[in-house]
N, C-alpha and C. Protein backbone atom coordinates (compact mmCIF):
# COMPACT_ATOMS: atom_id res chain seq x y z
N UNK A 1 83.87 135.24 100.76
CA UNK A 1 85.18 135.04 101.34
C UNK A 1 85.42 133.56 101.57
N UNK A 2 86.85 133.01 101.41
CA UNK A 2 86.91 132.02 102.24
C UNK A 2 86.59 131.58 103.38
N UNK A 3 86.78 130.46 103.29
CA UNK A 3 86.61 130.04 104.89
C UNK A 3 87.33 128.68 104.63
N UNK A 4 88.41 128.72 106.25
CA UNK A 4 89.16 128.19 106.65
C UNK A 4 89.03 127.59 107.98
N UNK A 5 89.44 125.68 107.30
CA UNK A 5 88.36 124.94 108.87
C UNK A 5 89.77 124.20 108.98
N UNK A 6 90.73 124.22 109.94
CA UNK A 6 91.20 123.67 111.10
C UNK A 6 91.50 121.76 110.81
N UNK A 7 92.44 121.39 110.70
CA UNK A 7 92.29 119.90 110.25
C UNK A 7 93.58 119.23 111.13
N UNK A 8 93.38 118.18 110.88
CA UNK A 8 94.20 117.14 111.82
C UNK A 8 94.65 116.84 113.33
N UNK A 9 93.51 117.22 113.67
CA UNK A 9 93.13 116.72 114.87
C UNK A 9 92.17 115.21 115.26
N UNK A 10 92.32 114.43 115.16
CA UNK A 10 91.35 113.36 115.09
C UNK A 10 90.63 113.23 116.73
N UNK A 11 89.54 112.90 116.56
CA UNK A 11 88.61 112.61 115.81
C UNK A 11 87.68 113.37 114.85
N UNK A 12 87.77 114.36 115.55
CA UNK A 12 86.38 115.50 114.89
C UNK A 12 86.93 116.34 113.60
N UNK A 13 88.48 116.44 113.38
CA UNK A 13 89.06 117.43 112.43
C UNK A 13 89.65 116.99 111.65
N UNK A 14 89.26 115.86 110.68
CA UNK A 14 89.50 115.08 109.79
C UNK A 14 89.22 115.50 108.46
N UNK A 15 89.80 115.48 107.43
CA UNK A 15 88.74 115.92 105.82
C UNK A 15 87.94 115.58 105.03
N UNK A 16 87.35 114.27 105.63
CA UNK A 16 86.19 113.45 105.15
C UNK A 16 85.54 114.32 105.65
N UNK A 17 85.74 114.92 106.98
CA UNK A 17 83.87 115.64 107.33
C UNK A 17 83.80 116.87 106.88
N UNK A 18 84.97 117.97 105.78
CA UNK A 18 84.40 118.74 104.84
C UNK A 18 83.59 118.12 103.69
N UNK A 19 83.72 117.40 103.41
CA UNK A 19 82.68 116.80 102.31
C UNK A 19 81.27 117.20 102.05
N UNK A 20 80.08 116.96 103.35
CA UNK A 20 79.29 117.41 103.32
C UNK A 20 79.05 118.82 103.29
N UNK A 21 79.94 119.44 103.80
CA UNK A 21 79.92 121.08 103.59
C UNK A 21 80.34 121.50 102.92
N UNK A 22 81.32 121.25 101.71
CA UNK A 22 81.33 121.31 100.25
C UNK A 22 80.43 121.28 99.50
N UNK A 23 79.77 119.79 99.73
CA UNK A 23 78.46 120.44 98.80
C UNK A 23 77.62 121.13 98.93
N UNK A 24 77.34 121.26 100.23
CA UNK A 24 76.00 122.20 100.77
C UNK A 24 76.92 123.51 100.23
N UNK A 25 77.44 124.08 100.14
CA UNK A 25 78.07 125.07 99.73
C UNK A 25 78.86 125.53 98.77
N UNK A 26 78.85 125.07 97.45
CA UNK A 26 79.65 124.56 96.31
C UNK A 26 80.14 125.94 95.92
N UNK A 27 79.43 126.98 96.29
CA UNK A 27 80.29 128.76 96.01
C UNK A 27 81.45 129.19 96.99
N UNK A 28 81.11 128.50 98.31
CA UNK A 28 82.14 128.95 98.76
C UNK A 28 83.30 128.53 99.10
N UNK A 29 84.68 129.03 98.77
CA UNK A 29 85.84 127.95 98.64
C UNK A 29 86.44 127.98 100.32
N UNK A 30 86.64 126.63 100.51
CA UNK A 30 87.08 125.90 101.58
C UNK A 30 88.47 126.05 101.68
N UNK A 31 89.08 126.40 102.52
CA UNK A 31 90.61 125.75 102.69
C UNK A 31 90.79 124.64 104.14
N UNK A 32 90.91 123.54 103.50
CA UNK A 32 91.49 122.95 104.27
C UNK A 32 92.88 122.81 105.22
N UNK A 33 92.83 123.43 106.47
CA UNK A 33 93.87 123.52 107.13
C UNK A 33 94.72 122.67 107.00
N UNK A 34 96.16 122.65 107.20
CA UNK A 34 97.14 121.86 106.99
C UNK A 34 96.81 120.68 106.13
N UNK A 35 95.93 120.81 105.17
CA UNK A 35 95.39 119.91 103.85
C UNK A 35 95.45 118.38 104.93
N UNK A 36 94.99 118.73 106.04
CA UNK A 36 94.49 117.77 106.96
C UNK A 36 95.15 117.10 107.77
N UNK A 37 96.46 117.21 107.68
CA UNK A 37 97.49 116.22 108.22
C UNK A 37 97.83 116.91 109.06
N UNK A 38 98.38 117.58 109.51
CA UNK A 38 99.07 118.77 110.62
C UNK A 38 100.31 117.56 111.17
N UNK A 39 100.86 117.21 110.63
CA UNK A 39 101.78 116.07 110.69
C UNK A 39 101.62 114.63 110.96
N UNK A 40 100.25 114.48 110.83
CA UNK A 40 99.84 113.12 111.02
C UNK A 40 99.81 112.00 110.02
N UNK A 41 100.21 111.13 109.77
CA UNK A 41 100.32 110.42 108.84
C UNK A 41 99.14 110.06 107.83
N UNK A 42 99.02 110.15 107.07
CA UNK A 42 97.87 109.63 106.04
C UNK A 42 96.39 110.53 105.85
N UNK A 43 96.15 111.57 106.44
CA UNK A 43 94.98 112.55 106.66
C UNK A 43 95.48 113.42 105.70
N UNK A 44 97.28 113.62 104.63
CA UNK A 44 97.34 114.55 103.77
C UNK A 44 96.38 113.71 102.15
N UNK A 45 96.23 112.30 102.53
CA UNK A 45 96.10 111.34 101.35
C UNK A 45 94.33 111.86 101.02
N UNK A 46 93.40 111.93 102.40
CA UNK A 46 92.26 111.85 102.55
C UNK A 46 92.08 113.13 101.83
N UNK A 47 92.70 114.23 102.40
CA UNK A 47 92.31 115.79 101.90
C UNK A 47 93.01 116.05 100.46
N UNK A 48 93.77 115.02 99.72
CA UNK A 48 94.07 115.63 98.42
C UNK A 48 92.60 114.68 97.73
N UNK A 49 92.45 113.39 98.20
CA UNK A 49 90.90 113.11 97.90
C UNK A 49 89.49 113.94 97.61
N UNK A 50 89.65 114.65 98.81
CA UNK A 50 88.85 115.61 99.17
C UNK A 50 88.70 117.04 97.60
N UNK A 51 89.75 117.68 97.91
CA UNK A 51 90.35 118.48 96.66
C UNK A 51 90.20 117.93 95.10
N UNK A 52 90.12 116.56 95.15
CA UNK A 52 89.70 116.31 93.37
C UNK A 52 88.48 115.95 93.38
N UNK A 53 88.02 115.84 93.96
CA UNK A 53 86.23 115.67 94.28
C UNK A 53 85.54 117.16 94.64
N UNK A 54 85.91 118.22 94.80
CA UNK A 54 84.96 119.35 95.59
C UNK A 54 85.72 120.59 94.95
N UNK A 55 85.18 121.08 93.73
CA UNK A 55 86.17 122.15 92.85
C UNK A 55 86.58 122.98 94.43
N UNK A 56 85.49 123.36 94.79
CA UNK A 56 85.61 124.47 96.08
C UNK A 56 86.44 124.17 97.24
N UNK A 57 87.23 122.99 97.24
CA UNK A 57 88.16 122.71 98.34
C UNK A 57 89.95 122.57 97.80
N UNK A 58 90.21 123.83 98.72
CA UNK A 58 91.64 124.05 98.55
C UNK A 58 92.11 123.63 99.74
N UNK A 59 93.72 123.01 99.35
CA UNK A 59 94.79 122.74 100.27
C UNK A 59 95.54 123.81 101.26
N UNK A 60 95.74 124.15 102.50
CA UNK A 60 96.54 124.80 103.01
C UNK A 60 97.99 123.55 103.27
N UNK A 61 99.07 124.50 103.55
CA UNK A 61 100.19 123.45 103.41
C UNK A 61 100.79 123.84 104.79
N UNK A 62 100.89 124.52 105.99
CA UNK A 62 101.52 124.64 106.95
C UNK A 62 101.57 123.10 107.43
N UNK A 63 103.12 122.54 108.31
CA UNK A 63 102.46 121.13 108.95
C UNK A 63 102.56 120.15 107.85
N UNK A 64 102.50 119.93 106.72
CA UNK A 64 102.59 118.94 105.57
C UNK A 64 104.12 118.90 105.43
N UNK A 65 104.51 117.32 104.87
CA UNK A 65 105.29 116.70 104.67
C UNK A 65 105.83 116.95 103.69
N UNK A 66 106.99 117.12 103.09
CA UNK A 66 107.57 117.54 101.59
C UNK A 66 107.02 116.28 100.63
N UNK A 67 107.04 114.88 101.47
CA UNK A 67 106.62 113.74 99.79
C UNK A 67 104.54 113.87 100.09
N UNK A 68 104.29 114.59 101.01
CA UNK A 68 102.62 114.83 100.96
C UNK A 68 102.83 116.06 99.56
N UNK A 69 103.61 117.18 100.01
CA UNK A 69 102.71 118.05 99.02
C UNK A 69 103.51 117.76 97.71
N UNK A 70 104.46 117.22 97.18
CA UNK A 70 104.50 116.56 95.89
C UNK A 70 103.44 115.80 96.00
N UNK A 71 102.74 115.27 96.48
CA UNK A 71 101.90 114.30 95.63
C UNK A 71 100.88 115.51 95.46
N UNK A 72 100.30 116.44 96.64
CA UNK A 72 99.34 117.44 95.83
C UNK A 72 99.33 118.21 95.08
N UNK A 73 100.73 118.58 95.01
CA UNK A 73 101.26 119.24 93.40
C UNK A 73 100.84 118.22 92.05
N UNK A 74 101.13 117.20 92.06
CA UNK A 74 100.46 116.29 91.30
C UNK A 74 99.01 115.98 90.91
N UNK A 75 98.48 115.75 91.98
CA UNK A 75 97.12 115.01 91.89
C UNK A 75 96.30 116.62 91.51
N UNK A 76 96.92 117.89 92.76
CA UNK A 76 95.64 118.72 92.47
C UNK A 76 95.79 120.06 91.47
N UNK A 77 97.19 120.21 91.19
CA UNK A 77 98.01 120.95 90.69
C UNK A 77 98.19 122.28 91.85
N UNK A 78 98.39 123.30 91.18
CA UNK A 78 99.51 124.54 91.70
C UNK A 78 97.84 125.39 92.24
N UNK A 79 96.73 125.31 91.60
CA UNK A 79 96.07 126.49 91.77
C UNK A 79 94.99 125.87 92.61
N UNK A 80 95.24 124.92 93.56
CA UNK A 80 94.50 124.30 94.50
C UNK A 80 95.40 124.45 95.37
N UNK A 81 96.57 124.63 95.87
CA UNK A 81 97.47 124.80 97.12
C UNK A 81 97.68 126.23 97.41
N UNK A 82 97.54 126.55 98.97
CA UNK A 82 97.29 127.59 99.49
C UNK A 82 98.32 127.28 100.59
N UNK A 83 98.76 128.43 100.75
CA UNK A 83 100.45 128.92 101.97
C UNK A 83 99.31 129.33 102.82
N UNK A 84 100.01 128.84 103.96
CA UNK A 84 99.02 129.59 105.40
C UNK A 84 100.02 129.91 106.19
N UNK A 85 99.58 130.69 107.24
CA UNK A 85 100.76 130.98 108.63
C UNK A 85 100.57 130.60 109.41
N UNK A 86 99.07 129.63 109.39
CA UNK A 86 98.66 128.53 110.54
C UNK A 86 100.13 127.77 111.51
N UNK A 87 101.14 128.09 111.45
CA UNK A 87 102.18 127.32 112.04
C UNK A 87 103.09 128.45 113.11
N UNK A 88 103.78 127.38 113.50
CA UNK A 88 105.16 128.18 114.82
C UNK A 88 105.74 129.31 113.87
N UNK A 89 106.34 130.19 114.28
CA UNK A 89 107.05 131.25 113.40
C UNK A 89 108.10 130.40 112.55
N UNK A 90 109.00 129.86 113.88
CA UNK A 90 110.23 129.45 113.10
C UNK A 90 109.83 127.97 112.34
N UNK A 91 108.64 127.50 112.10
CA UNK A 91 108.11 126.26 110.86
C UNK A 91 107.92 127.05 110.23
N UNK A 92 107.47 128.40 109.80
CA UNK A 92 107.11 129.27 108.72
C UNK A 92 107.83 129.24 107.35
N UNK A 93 109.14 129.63 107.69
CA UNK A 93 110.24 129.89 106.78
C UNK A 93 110.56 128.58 106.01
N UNK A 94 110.26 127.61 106.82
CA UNK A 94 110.90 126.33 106.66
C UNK A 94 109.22 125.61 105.52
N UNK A 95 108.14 125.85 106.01
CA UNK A 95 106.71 125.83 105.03
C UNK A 95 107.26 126.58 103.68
N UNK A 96 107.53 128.03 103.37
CA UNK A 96 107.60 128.70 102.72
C UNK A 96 108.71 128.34 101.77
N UNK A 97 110.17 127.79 102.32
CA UNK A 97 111.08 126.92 101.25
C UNK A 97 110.33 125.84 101.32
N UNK A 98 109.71 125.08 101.63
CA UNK A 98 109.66 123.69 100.66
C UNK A 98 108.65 124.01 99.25
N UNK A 99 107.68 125.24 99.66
CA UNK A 99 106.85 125.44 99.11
C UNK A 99 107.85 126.04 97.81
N UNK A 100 108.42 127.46 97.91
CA UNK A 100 109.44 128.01 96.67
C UNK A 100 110.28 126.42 96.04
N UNK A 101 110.67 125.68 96.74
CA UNK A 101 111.50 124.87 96.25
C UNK A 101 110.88 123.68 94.80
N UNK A 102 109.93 123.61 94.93
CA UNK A 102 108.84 123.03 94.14
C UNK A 102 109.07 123.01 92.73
N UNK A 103 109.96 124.70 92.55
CA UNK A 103 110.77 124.62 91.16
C UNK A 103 111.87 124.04 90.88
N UNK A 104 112.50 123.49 91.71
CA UNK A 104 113.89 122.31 91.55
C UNK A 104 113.26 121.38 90.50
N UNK A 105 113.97 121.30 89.96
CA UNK A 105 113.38 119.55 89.10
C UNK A 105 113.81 118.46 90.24
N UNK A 106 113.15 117.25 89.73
CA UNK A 106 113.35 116.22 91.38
C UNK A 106 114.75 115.96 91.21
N UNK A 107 114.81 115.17 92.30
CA UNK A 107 114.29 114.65 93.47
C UNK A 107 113.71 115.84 94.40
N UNK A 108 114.28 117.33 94.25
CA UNK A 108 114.22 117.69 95.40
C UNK A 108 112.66 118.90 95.20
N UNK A 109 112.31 118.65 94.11
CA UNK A 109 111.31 119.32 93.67
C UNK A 109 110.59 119.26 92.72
N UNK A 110 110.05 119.38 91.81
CA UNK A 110 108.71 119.10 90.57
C UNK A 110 108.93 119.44 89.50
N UNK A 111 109.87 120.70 89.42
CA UNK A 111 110.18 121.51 88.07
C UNK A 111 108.95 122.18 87.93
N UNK A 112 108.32 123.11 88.81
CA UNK A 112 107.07 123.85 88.96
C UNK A 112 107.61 125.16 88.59
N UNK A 113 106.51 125.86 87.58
CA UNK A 113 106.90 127.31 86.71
C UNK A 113 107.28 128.28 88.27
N UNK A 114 107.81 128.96 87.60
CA UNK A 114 107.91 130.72 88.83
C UNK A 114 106.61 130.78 89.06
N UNK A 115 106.07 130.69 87.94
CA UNK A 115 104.31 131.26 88.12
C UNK A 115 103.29 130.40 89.11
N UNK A 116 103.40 129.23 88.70
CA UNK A 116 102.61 128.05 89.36
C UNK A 116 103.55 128.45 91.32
N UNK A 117 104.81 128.47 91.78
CA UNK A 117 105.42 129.17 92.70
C UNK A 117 104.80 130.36 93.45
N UNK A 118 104.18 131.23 92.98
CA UNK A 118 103.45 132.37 93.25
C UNK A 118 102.17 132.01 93.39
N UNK A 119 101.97 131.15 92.52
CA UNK A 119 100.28 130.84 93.11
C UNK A 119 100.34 130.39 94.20
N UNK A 120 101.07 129.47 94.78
CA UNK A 120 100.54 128.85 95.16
C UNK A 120 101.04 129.56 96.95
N UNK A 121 102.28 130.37 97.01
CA UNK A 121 102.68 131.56 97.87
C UNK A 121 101.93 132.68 98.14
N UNK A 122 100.41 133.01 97.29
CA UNK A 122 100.23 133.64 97.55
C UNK A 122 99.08 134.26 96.54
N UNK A 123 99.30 134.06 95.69
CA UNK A 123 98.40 134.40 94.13
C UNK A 123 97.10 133.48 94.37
N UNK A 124 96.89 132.24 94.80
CA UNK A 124 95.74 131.94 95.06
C UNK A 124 95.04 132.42 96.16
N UNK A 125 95.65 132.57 96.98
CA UNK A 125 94.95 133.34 98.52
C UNK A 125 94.10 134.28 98.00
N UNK A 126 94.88 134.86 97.39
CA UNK A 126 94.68 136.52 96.90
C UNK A 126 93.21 136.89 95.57
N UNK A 127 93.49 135.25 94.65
CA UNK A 127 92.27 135.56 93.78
C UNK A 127 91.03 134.78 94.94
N UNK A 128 90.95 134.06 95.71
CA UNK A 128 89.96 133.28 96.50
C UNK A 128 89.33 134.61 97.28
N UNK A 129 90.04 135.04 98.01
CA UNK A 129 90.03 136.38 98.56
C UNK A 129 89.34 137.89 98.09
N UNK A 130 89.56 138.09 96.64
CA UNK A 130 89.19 138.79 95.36
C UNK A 130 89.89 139.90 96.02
N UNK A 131 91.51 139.65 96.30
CA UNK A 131 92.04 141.15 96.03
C UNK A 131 92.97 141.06 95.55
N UNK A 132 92.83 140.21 94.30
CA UNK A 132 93.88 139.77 93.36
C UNK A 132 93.21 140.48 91.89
C-alpha cells in the first residue's frame, strides 16, 4: 500500500527528509502530502526534485499553487500527481478544478489529454492502491 507522509510544515515536514526513506524503501510508493508546500513558498520546487530522483515518490496536490503544479505537470508528468482530500471541504472543489482544468491549453492550463486528467483525479491513486 501506499503511504502518505504529511508535508509543509517546517521544520521537520519538509521533502528533502523523504529522501532517505525512498531509498530505504524503493517498493513502496510515497505520496508526498501537498507535494510539500501546503502553501508555502518554494517546498513545491524541493518535492518536484524529490519526484524526479525517487521513481517511488508521488505528488499529492491539495494546498499547491496553480503555477507549482504546472511546473509538476511538466517536470514529473500526469502519472506522478495524485488528488488528495487532505484539505478544507470548500478548498476541495477548488483543488479538483485546477486539477480538471490542466486540459485548457495555456495560459490557463497545459493542453493535458482527458486521460492524463483522470490519472491524475484519480486513476493513479487507484493503480498505487491496486484497485485499479
Amino acid at each position: 500500500l501506499p503511504v502518505m507522509i504529511h508535508m509543509g510544515e517546517t521544520p521537520y515536514a519538509i521533502p528533502a527528509l523523504i529522501a532517505p526513506v525512498a531509498e530505504a524503501f524503493p517498493d513502496v510508493p510515497i505520496i508526498c502530502a501537498h507535494s510539500g508546500a501546503n502553501n508555502l513558498p518554494g517546498l513545491a520546487i524541493d518535492a518536484i526534485l524529490l519526484a524526479r530522483t525517487h521513481d517511488n515518490v508521488f505528488l499529492g496536490i491539495t494546498w499547491v499553487q496553480p503555477p507549482d503544479l504546472v511546473q509538476m505537470y511538466h517536470a514529473i508528468g500526469a502519472g506522478k500527481i495524485v488528488f488528495e482530500s487532505d484539505c478544507s471541504p470548500l478548498s476541495m472543489g477548488q483543488m479538483l478544478r485546477m486539477t480538471t482544468n490542466l486540459h485548457l491549453p495555456p495560459p490557463l492550463g497545459v493542453g493535458a489529454s482527458k486521460d492524463e486528467v483522470y490519472q491524475m483525479i484519480g486513476g493513479n491513486i487507484g493503480q498505487l492502491a491496486h484497485i485499479l
